[in-house]
Tab-separated table of C-alpha atoms in Angstrom:
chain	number	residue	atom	x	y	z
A	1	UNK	CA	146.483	334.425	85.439
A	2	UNK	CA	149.973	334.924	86.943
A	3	UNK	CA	152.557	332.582	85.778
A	4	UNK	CA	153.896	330.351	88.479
A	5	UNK	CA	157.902	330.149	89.041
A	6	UNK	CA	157.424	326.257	87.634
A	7	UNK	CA	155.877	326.919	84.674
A	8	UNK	CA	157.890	327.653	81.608
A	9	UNK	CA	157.715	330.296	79.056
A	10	UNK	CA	155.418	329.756	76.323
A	11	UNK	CA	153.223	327.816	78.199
A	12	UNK	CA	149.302	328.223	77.261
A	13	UNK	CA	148.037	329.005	81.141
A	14	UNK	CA	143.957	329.169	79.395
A	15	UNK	CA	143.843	326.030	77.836
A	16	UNK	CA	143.815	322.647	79.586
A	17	UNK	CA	146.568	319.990	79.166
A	18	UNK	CA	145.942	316.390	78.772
A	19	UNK	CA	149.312	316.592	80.831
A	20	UNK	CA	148.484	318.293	83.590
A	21	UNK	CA	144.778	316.916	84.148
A	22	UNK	CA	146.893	313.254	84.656
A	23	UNK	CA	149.020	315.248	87.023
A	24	UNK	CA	146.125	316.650	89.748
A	25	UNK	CA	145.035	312.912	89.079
A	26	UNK	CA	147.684	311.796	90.945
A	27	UNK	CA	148.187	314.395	93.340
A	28	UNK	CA	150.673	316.603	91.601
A	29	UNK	CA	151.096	320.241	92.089
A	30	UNK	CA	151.902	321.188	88.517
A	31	UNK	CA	148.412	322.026	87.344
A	32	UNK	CA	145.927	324.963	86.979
A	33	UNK	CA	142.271	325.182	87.872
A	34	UNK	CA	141.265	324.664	84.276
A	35	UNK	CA	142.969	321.693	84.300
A	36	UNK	CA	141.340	320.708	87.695
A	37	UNK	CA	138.046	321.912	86.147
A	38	UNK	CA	138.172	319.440	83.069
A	39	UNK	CA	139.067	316.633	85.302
A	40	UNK	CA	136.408	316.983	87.691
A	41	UNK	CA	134.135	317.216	84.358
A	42	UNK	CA	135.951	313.709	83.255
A	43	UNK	CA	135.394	311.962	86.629
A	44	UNK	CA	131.995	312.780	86.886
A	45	UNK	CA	131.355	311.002	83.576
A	46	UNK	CA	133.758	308.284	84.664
A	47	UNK	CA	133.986	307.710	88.353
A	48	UNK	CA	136.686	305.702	88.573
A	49	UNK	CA	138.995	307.556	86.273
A	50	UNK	CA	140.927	309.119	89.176
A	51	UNK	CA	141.268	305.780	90.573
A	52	UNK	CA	142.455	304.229	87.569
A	53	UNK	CA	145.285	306.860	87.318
A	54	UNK	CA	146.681	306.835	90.806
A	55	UNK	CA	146.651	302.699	90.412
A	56	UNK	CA	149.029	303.109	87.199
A	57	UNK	CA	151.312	305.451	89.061
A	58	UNK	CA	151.170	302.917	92.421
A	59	UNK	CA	152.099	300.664	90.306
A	60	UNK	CA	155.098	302.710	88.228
A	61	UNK	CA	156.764	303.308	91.752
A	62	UNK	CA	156.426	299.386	92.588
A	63	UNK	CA	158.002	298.804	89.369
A	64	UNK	CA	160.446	300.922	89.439
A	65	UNK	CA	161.350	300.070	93.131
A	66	UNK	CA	161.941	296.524	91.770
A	67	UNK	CA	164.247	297.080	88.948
A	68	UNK	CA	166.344	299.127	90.926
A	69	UNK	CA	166.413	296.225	93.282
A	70	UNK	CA	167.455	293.855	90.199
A	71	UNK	CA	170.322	295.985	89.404
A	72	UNK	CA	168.929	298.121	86.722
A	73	UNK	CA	169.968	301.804	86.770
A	74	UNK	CA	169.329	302.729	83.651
A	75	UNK	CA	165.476	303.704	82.240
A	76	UNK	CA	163.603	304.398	78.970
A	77	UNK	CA	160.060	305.910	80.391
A	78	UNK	CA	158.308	306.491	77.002
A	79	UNK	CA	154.565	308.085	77.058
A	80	UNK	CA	155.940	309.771	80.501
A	81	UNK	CA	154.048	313.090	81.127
A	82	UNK	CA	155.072	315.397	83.477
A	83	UNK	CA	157.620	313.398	85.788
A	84	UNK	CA	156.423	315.003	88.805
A	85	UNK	CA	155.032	312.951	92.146
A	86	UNK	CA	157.276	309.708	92.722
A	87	UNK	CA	157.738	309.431	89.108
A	88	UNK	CA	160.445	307.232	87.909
A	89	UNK	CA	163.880	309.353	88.256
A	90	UNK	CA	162.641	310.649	92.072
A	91	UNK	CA	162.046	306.787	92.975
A	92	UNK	CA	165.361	305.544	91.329
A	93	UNK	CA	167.807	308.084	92.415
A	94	UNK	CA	166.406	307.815	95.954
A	95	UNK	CA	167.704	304.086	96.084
A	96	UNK	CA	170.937	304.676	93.228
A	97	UNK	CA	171.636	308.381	92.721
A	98	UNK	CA	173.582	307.265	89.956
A	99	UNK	CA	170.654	306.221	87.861
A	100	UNK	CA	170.115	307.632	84.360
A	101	UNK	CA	166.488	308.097	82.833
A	102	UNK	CA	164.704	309.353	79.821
A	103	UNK	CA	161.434	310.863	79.668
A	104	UNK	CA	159.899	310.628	76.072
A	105	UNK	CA	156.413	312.114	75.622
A	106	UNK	CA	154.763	313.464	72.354
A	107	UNK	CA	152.996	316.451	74.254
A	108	UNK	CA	154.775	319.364	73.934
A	109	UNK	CA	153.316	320.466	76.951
A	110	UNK	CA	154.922	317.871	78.946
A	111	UNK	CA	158.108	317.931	77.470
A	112	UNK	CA	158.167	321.732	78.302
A	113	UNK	CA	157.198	321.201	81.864
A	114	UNK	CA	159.396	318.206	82.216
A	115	UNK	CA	162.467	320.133	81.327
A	116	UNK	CA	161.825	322.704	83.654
A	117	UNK	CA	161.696	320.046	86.173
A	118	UNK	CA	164.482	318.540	85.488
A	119	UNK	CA	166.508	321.358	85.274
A	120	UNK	CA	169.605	320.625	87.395
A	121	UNK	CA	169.392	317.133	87.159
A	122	UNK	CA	172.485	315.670	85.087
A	123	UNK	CA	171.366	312.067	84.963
A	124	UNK	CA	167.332	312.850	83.540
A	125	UNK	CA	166.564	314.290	80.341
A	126	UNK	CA	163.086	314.581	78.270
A	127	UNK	CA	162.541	314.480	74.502
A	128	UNK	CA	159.648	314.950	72.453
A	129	UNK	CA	158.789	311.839	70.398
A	130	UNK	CA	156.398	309.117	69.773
A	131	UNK	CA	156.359	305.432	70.375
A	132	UNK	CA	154.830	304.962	67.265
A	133	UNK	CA	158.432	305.871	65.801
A	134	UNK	CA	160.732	303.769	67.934
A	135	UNK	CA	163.688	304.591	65.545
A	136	UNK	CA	163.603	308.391	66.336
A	137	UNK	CA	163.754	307.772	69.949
A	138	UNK	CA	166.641	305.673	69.578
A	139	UNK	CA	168.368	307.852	67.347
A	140	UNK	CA	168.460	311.115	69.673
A	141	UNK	CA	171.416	312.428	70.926
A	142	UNK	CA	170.233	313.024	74.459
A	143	UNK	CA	169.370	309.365	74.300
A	144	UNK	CA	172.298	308.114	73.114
A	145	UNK	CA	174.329	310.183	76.053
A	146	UNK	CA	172.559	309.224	78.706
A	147	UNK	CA	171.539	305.179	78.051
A	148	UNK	CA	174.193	302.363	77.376
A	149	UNK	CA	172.297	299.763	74.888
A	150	UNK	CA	175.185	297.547	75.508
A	151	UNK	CA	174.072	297.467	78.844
A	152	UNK	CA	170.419	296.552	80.892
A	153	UNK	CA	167.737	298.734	80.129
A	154	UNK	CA	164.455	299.420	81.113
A	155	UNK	CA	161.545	300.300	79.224
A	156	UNK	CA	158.758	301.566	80.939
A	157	UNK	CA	155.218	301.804	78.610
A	158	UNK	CA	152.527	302.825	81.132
A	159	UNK	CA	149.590	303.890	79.891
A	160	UNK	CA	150.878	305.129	76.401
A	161	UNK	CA	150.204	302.011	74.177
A	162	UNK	CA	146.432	302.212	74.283
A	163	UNK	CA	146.883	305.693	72.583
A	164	UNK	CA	148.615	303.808	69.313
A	165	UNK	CA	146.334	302.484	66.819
A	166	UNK	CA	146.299	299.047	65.529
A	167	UNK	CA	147.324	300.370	62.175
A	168	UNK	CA	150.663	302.030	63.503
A	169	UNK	CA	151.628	298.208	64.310
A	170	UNK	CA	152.369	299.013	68.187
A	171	UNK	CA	153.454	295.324	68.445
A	172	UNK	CA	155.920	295.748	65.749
A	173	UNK	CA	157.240	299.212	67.766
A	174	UNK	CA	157.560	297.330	71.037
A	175	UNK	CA	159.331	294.193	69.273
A	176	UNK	CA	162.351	296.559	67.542
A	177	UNK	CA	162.683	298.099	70.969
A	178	UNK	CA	163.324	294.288	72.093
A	179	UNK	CA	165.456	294.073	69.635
A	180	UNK	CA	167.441	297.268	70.226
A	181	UNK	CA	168.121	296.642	74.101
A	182	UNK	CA	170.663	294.204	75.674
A	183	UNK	CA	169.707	291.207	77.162
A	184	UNK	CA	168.892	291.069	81.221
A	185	UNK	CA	167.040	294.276	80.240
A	186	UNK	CA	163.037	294.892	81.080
A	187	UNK	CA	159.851	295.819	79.427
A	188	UNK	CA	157.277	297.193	81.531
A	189	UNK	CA	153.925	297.529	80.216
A	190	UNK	CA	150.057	298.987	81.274
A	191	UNK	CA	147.084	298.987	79.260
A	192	UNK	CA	144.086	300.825	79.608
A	193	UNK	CA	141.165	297.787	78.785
A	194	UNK	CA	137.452	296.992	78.371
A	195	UNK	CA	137.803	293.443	79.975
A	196	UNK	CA	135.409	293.925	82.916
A	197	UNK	CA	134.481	297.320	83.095
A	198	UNK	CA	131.022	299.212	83.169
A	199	UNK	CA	128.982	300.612	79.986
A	200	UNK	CA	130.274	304.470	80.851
A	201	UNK	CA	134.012	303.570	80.584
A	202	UNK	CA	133.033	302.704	77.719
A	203	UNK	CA	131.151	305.615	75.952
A	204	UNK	CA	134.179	307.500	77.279
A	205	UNK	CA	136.136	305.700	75.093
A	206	UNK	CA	133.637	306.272	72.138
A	207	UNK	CA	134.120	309.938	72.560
A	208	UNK	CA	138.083	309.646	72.869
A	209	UNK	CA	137.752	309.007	68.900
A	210	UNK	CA	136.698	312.833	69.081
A	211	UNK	CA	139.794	313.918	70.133
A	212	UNK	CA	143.560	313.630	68.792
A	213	UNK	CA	144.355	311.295	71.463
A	214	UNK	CA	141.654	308.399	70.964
A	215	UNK	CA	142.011	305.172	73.024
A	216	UNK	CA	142.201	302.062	72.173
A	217	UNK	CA	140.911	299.685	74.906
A	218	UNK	CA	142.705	296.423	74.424
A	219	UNK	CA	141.945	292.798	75.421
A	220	UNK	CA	143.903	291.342	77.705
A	221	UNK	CA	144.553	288.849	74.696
A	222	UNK	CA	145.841	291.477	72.620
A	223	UNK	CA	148.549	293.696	75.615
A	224	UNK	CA	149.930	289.938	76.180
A	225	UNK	CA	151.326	290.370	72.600
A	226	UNK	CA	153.148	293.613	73.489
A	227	UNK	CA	155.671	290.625	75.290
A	228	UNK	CA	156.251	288.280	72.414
A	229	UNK	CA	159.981	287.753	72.868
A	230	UNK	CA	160.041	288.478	76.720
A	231	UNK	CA	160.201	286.367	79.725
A	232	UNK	CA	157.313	287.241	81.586
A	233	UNK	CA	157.627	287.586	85.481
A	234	UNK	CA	155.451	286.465	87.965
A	235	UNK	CA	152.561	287.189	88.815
A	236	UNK	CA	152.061	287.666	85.007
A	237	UNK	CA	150.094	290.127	83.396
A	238	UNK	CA	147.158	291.262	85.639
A	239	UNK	CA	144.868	294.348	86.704
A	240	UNK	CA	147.344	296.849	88.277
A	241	UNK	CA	146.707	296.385	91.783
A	242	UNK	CA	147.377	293.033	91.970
A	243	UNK	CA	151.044	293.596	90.382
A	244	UNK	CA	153.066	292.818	93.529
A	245	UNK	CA	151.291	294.706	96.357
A	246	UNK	CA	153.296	296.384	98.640
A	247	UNK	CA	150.238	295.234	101.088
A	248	UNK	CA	147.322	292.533	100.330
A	249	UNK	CA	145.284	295.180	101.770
A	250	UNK	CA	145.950	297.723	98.947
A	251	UNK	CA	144.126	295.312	96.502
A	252	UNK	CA	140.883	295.967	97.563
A	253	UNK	CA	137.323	294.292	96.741
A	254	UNK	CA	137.497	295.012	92.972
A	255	UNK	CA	140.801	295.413	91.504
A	256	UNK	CA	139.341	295.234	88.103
A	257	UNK	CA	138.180	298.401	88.738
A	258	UNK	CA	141.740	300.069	87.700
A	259	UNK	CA	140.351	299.536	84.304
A	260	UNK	CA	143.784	298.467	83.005
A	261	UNK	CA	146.458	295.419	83.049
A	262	UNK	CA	149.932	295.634	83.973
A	263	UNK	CA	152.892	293.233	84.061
A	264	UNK	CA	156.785	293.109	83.411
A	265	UNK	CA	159.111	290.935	81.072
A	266	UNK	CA	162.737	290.746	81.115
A	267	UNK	CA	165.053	289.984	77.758
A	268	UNK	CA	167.059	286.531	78.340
């Protein structure tokens, strides 16, 4: 196929990304019809898949929309993708254009697209690392120019923590972020889970274990340890639609349905 202006060099156009079939989830442009083919194969195993994704990223703009409001201009997206549709540096520079973010993702794919994206833009960046080693993220140079640990932060972990295993202690890799960040900063947080949802959500999940990216569908016990050492805010942790709605309309009939829980902490 011909190789779109947007996509960079290197770039396998005949394989499907796990990237870019989250991306035509959510309405993004930056995807090819094999990617569009392997999602429409995933939604018709799982129905609401497509609805669970566009709820997360609903959500990430609501979130985002807030911190800016509390001041915060400085972000840590982590698990990111391809920051493309309303994604966290489009929805915070259109309120502060002085806001600085970093996009960490593990898929090389993203990270290649991302930086293409972001080409231009002084105050964004993308590296290519994973939350299961908190220490390299905080360590990188691109990091360390852009982000002020003396200063606010916020972390932003949708939808990345149910791909870390129990035995990579993802508690323990959220709590030296805590530890790293200043106080009055934020921890954002959304968790794919099992709590409520029908029997083909979860054979999906059974044959996630065939793939490098297996998920781990987490109690809503279990994500509420993700804040040990927070402050969490109201309305708590809860299924992502009813995470301050923009309209009481927008929660619909079933918002269990989103087939994940969402909430955000700050650091007193």
């Amino acid at each position: 196929m011909t190789r779109p202006s947007w996509a960079p060099e290197g770039i396998d156009l005949d394989r499907p990304s796990a990237s870019r079939v989250y991306d035509y989830f959510v309405g993004g442009m930056h995807n090819f019809e094999i990617d569009r083919t392997l999602a429409r194969q995933i939604e018709a195993f799982t129905p609401n898949v497509a609805e669970t994704m566009r709820a997360n990223r609903d959500l990430l703009r609501r979130c985002v929309r807030f911190l800016v409001d509390a001041g915060i201009h400085q972000f840590l997206d982590i698990g990111s993708g391809i920051p493309t549709v309303g994604n966290v540096h489009e929805v915070a520079q259109a309120v502060n254009p002085s806001a600085r973010v970093v996009y960490v993702d593990i898929d090389p794919v993203a990270v290649a697209h991302s930086r293409a994206i972001l080409d231009g833009n002084p105050a964004a960046a993308v590296i290519q690392a994973d939350i299961a080693h908190p220490e390299t993220i905080l360590a990188d140079p691109q990091v360390a120019a852009l982000l002020d640990f003396d200063r606010p932060v916020a972390v932003l972990l949708l939808g990345v923590l149910h791909f870390v295993a129990d035995d990579a202690d993802p508690v323990g890799c959220v709590a030296r972020l805590r530890d790293t960040v200043a106080p009055g900063s934020y921890l954002a947080i959304t968790h794919a889970t099992a709590d409520g949802q029908p029997a083909e959500v979860l054979e999906a999940q059974k044959l996630s274990g065939r793939t490098s990216t297996e998920i781990v569908l987490r109690a809503k016990p279990a994500i509420a340890e993700f804040f040990q050492g927070w402050t969490m805010l109201d309305p708590g942790l809860v299924h992502l639609p009813l995470w301050r709605p923009d309209n009481p309309a927008d929660i619909g009939d079933h918002p269990e349905r989103s087939g994940a829980y969402g909430g955000i902490a700050r650091k007193d």
